[in-house]
Coordinates of C-alpha atoms and ligand atoms in Angstrom, one line a residue:
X850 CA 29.0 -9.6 324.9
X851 CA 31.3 -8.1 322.2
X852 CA 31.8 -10.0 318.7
X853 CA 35.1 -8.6 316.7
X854 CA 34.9 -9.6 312.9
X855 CA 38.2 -9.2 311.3
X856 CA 37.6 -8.3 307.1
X857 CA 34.1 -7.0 308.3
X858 CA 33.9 -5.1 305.3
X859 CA 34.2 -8.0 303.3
X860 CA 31.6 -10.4 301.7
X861 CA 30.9 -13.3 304.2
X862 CA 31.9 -10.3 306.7
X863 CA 29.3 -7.8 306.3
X864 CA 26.6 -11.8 305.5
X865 CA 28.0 -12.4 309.0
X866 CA 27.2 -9.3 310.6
X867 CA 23.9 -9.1 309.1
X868 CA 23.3 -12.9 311.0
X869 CA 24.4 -11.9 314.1
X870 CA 22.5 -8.3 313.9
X871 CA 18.9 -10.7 313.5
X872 CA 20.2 -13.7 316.0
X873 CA 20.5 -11.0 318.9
X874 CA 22.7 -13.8 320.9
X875 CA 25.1 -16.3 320.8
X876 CA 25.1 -19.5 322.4
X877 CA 28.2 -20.1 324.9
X878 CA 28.9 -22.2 327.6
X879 CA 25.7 -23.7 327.7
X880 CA 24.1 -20.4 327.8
X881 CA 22.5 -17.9 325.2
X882 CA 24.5 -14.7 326.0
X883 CA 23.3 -11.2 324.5
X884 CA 25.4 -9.7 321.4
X885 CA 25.6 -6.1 322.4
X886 CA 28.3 -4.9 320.2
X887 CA 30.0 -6.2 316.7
X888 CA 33.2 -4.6 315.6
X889 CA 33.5 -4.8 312.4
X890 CA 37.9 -4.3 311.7
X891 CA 38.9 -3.8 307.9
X892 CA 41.4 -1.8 306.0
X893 CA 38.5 -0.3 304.4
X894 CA 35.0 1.0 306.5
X895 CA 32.5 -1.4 306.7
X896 CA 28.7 -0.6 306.4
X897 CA 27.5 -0.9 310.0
X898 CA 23.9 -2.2 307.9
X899 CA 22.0 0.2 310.0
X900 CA 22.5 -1.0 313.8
X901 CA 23.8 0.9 316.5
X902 CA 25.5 -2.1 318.1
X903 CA 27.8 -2.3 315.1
X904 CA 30.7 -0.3 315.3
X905 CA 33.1 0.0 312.0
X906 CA 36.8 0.2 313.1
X907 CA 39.5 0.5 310.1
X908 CA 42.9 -0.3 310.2
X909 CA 45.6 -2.9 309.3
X910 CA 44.8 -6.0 311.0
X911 CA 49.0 -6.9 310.5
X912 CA 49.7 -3.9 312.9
X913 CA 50.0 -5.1 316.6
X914 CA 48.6 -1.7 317.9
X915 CA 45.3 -1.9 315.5
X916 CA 44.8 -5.1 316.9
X917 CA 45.3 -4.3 320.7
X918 CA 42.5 -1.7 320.4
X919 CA 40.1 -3.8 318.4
X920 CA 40.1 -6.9 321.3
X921 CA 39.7 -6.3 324.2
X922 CA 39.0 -8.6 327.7
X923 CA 35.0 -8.3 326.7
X924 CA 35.7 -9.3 323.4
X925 CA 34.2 -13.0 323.9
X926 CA 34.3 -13.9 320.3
X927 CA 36.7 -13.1 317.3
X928 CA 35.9 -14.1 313.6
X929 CA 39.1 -14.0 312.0
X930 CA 38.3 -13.4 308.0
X931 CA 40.6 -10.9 307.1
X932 CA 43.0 -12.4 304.4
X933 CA 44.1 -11.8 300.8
X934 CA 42.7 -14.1 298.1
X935 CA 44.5 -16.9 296.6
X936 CA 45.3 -15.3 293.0
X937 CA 46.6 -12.1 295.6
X938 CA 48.6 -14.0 297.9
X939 CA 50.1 -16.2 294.8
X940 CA 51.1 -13.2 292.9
X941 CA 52.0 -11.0 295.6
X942 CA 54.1 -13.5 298.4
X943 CA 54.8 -10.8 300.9
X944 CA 51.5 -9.4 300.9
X945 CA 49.9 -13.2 301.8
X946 CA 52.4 -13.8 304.7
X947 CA 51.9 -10.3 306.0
X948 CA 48.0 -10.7 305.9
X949 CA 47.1 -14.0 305.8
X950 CA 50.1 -15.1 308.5
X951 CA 51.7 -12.8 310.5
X952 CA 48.5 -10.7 311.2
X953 CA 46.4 -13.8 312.5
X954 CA 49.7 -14.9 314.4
X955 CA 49.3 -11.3 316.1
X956 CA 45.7 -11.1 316.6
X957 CA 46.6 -14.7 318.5
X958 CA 49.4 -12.8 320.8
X959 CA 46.8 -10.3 321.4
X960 CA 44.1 -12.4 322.9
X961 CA 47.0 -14.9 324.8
X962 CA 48.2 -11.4 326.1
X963 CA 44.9 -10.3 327.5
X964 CA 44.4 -13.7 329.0
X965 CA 40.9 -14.3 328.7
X966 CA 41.1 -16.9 325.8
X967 CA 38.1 -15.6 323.9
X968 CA 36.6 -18.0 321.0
X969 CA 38.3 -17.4 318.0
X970 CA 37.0 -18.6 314.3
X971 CA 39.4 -19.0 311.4
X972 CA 38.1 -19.3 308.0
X973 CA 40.2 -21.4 306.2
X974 CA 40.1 -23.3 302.7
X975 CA 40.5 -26.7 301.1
X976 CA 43.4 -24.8 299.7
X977 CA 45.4 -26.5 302.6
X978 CA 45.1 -29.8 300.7
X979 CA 47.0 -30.4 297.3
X980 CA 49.4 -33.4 295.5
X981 CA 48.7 -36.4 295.4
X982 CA 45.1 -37.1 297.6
X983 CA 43.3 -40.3 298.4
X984 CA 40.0 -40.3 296.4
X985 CA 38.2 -38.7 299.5
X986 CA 39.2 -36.1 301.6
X987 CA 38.8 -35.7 304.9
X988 CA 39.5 -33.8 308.2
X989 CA 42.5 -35.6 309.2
X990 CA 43.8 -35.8 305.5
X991 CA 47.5 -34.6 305.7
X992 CA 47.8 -30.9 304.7
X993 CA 49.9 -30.4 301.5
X994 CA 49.1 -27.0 300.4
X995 CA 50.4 -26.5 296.4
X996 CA 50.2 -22.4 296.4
X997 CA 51.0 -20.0 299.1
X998 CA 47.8 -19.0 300.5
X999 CA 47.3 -22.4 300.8
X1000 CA 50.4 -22.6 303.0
X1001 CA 49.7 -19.5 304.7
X1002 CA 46.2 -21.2 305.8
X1003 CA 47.5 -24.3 306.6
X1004 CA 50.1 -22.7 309.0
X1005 CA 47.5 -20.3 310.9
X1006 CA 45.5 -23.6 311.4
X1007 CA 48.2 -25.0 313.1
X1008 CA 49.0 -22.1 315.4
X1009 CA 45.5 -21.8 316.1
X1010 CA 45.4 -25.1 317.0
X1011 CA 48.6 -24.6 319.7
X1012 CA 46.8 -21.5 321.1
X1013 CA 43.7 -23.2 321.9
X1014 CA 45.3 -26.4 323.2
X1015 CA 47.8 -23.9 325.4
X1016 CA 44.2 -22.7 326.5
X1017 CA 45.1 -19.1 325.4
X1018 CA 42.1 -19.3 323.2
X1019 CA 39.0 -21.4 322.2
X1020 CA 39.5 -21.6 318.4
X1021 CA 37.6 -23.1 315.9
X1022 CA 38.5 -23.8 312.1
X1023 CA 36.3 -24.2 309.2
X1024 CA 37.4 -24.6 305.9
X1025 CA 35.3 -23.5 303.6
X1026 CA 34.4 -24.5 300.8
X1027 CA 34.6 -22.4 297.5
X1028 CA 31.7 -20.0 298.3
X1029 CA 29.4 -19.7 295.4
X1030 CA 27.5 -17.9 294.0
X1031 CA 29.3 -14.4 295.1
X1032 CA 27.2 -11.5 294.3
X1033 CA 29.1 -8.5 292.3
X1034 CA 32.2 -7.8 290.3
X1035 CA 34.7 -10.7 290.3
X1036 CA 37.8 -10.6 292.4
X1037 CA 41.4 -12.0 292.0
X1038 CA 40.5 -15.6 293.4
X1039 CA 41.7 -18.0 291.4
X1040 CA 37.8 -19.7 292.0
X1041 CA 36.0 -16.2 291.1
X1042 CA 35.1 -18.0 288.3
X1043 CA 33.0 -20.3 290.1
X1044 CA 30.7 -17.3 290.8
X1045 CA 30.9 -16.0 287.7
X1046 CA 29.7 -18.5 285.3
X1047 CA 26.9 -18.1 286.8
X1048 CA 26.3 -14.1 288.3
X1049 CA 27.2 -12.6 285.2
X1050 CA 24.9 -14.9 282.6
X1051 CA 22.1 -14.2 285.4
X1052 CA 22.7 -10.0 284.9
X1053 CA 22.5 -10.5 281.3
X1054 CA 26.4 -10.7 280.6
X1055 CA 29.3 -12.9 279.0
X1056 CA 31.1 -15.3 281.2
X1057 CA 34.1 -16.9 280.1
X1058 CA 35.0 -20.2 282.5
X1059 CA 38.9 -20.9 282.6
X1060 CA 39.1 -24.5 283.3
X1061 CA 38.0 -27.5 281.3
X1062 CA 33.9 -28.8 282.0
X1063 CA 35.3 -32.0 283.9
X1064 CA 37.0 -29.8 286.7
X1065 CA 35.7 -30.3 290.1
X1066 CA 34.8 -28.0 292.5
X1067 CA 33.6 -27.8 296.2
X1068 CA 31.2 -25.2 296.4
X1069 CA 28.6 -23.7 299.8
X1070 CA 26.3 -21.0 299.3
X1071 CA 27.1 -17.8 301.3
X1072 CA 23.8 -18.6 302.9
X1073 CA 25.0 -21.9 304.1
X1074 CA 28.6 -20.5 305.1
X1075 CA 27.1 -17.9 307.4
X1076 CA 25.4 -20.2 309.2
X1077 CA 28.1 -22.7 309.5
X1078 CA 30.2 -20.0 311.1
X1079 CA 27.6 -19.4 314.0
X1080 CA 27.0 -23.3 314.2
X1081 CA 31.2 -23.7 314.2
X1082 CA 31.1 -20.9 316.9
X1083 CA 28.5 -22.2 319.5
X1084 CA 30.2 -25.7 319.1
X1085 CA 30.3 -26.9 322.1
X1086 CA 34.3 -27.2 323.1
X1087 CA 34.3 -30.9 324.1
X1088 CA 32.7 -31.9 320.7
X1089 CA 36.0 -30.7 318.9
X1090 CA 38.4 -32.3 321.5
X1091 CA 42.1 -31.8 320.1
X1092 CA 40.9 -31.6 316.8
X1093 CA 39.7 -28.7 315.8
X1094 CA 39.3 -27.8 311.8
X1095 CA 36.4 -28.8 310.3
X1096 CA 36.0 -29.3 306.7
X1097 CA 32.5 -28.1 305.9
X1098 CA 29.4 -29.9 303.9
X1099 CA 29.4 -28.9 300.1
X1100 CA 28.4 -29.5 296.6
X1101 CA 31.0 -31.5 294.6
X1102 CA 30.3 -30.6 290.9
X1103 CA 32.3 -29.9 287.7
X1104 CA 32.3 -26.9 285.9
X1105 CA 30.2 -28.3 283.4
X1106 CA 27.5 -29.6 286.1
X1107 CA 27.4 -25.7 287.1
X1108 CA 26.4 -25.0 283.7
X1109 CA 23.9 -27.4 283.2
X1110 CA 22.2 -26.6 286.6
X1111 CA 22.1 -22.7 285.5
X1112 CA 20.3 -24.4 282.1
X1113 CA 18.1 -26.1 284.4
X1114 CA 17.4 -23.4 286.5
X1115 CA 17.5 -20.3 284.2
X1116 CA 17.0 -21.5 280.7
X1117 CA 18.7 -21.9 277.5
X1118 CA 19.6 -18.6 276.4
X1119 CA 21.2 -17.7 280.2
X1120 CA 23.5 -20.8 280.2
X1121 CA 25.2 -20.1 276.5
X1122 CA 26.2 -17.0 277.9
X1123 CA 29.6 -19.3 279.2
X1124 CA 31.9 -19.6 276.8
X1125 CA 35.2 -21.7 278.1
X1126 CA 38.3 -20.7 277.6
X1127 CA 41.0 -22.6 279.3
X1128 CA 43.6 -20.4 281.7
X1129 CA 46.6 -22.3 282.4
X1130 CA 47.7 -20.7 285.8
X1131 CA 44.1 -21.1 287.2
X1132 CA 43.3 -24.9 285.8
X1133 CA 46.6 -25.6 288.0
X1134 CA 45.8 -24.1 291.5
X1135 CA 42.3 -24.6 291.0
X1136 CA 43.1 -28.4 289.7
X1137 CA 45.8 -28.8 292.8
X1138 CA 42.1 -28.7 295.1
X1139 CA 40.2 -31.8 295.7
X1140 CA 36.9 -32.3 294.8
X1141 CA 35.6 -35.6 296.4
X1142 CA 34.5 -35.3 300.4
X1143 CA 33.7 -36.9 303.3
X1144 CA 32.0 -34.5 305.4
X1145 CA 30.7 -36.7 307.9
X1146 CA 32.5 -35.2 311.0
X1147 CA 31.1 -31.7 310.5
X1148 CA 27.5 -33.4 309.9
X1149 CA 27.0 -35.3 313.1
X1150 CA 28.3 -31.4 314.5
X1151 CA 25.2 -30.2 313.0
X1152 CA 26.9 -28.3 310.1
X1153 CA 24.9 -28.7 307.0
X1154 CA 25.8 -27.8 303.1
X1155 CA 23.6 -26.7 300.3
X1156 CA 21.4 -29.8 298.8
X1157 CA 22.5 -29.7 295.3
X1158 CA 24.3 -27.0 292.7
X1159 CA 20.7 -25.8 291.3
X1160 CA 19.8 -24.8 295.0
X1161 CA 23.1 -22.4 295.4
X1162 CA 21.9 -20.7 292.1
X1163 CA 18.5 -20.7 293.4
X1164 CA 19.6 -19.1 296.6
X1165 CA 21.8 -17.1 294.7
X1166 CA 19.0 -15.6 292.8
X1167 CA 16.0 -15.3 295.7
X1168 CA 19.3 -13.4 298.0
X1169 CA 20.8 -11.5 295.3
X1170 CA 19.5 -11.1 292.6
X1171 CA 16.1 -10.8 293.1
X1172 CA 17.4 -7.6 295.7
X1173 CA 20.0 -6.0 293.0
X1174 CA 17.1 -6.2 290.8
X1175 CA 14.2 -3.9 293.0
Ligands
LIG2240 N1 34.8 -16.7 299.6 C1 35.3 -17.8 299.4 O1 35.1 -18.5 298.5 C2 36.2 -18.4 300.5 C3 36.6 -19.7 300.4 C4 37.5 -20.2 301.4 C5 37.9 -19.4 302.4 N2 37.5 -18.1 302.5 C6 38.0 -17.3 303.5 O2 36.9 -16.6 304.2 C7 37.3 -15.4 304.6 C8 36.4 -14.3 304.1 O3 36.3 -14.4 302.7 P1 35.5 -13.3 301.8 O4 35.0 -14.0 300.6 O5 34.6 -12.6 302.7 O6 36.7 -12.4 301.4 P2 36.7 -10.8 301.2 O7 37.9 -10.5 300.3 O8 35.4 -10.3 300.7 O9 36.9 -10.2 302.6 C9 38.2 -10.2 303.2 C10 38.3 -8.8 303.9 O10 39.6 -8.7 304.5 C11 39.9 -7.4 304.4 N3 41.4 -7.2 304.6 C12 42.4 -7.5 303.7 N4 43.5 -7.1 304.2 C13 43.3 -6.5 305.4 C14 44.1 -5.9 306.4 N5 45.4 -5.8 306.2 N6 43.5 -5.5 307.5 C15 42.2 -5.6 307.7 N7 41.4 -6.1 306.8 C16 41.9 -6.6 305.7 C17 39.5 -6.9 303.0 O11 39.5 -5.5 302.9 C18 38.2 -7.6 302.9 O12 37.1 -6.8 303.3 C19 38.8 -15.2 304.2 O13 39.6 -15.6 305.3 C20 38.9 -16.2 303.1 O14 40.3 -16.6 302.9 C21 36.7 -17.6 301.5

């Protein structure tokens, strides 16, 4: 069987690879079929981590001709991850819609062209939620997406969920919680910050957190997240009926919390290395998310979240640091 990961260079891309490198097979169809190629497609060139079944193909994913020679009718599975970041896709419009939109809309053509409806797995965010929410959030809470990668989510969702219900592929959508604790330099999410309050006082360095301690966030572990998109994959079709995103299990807990679980777990002296320093553009998309969740659906599928904050930086530091460190 052949696996495509779009934005395989990326960071859950290249987490993802490594998974499927050590799992050797994934379950479909009621039976445990034999990876023996990952593509990994990014603008950049992906490490291929040492395997010869991963193969590193770079190009555009929003050109149609990239995309017909990345998939083909033995592609089984696609893990669509390629996008632009929030802050990105907010400051640059055109960029989001050609990346985050019209590139997954073509990878979509692509596999309803070939005709074999391979499974497909969109990584989305609770940036697809925004206004004026009930106190929980859940699955079938309506979309109202306050920036455009939000939007841009929101509407591949959709379309995803049209393909699949056409039967012109399988897909599967998990929205991901903000993933924390990212390891290296920080990057133009609006949320980066949620990685760095606690990466760079763990390395020794200042970290300045833009929004105020009381701010929420929903946060996974990129431990956690892999797994959840091999558990969202080998989801057995009938379990998601017509409803197909799934809002994944996470740690609500203000920026504040964060901090005090880095005190817990690293001491004094690493945790005063946050200093907070409110940023008005970030407190408002990172304030338009919601922070309370039921996450019951994706449970009973046997998705699981992180148990607390102090175990995502523990992870964070037995994964990353610990490894940056020898
Ligand atoms: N990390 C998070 O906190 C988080 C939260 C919610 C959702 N997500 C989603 O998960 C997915 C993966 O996130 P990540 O953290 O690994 O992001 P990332 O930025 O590390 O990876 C995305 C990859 O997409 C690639 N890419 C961008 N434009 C491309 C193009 N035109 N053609 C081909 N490749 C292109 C980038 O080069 C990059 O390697 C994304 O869809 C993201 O929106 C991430």
């Amino acid at each position: 069987m052949k696996v495509l990961i779009t934005g395989g260079a990326g960071f859950l891309g290249q987490r993802l690879a490594r998974k499927l490198i050590d799992k050797g097979t994934l379950r479909l169809q009621g039976g445990d079929w034999p990876i023996h190629q990952i593509d990994l497609l990014d603008v950049v060139a992906a490490d291929t981590l040492g395997d010869a079944r991963v193969r590193c193909l770079v190009g555009d994913i929003a050109d149609p001709q990239v995309l017909r020679s990345a998939i083909s009718r033995d592609t089984a599975v696609v893990f669509h991850l390629a996008a632009v970041v929030s802050g990105q896709a907010e400051a640059d419009f055109d960029l989001g819609m050609r990346i985050n939109f019209d590139a997954s809309r073509a990878l979509l053509e692509t596999c309803r062209t070939l005709g074999h409806a391979p499974r497909v797995v969109f990584t989305s965010s609770v940036a697809v939620y925004g206004g004026a929410l009930p106190a929980t959030v859940r699955d079938d809470t309506a979309l109202n997406p306050q920036s455009s990668y939000g939007t841009q989510k929101a509407m591949a969702e959709l379309l995803l969920a049209d393909y699949t219900r056409r039967g012109f592929v399988d897909g599967r959508v998990l929205r991901l919680p903000t993933i924390s604790v990212r390891p290296g330099r920080p990057n133009a999410a609006a949320s980066s910050f949620a990685s760095g309050i606690v990466r760079e006082p763990l390395h020794g360095e200042a970290a300045t957190c833009p929004v105020a301690p009381d701010t929420r966030l929903w946060l996974l572990s990129p431990r956690r997240a892999v797994e959840a998109l091999v558990a969202g994959c080998e989801l057995d079709a009938a379990a998601l009926a017509d409803r197909r995103p799934i809002n994944l299990p996470g740690v609500s807990v203000s920026a504040g919390a964060m901090v005090d679980a880095l005190r817990e777990v690293a001491g004094d002296a690493v945790a005063s290395r946050v200093a907070w320093q409110p940023d008005e553009r970030i407190e408002r998309i990172v304030g338009s998310w919601p922070g309370c969740w039921d996450t019951g659906r994706a449970e009973r599928l046997g998705l699981c979240g992180d148990e607390d904050f102090r175990a995502i930086v523990r992870a964070y530091i037995t994964d990353d640091l610990t490894a940056s460190t020898q």
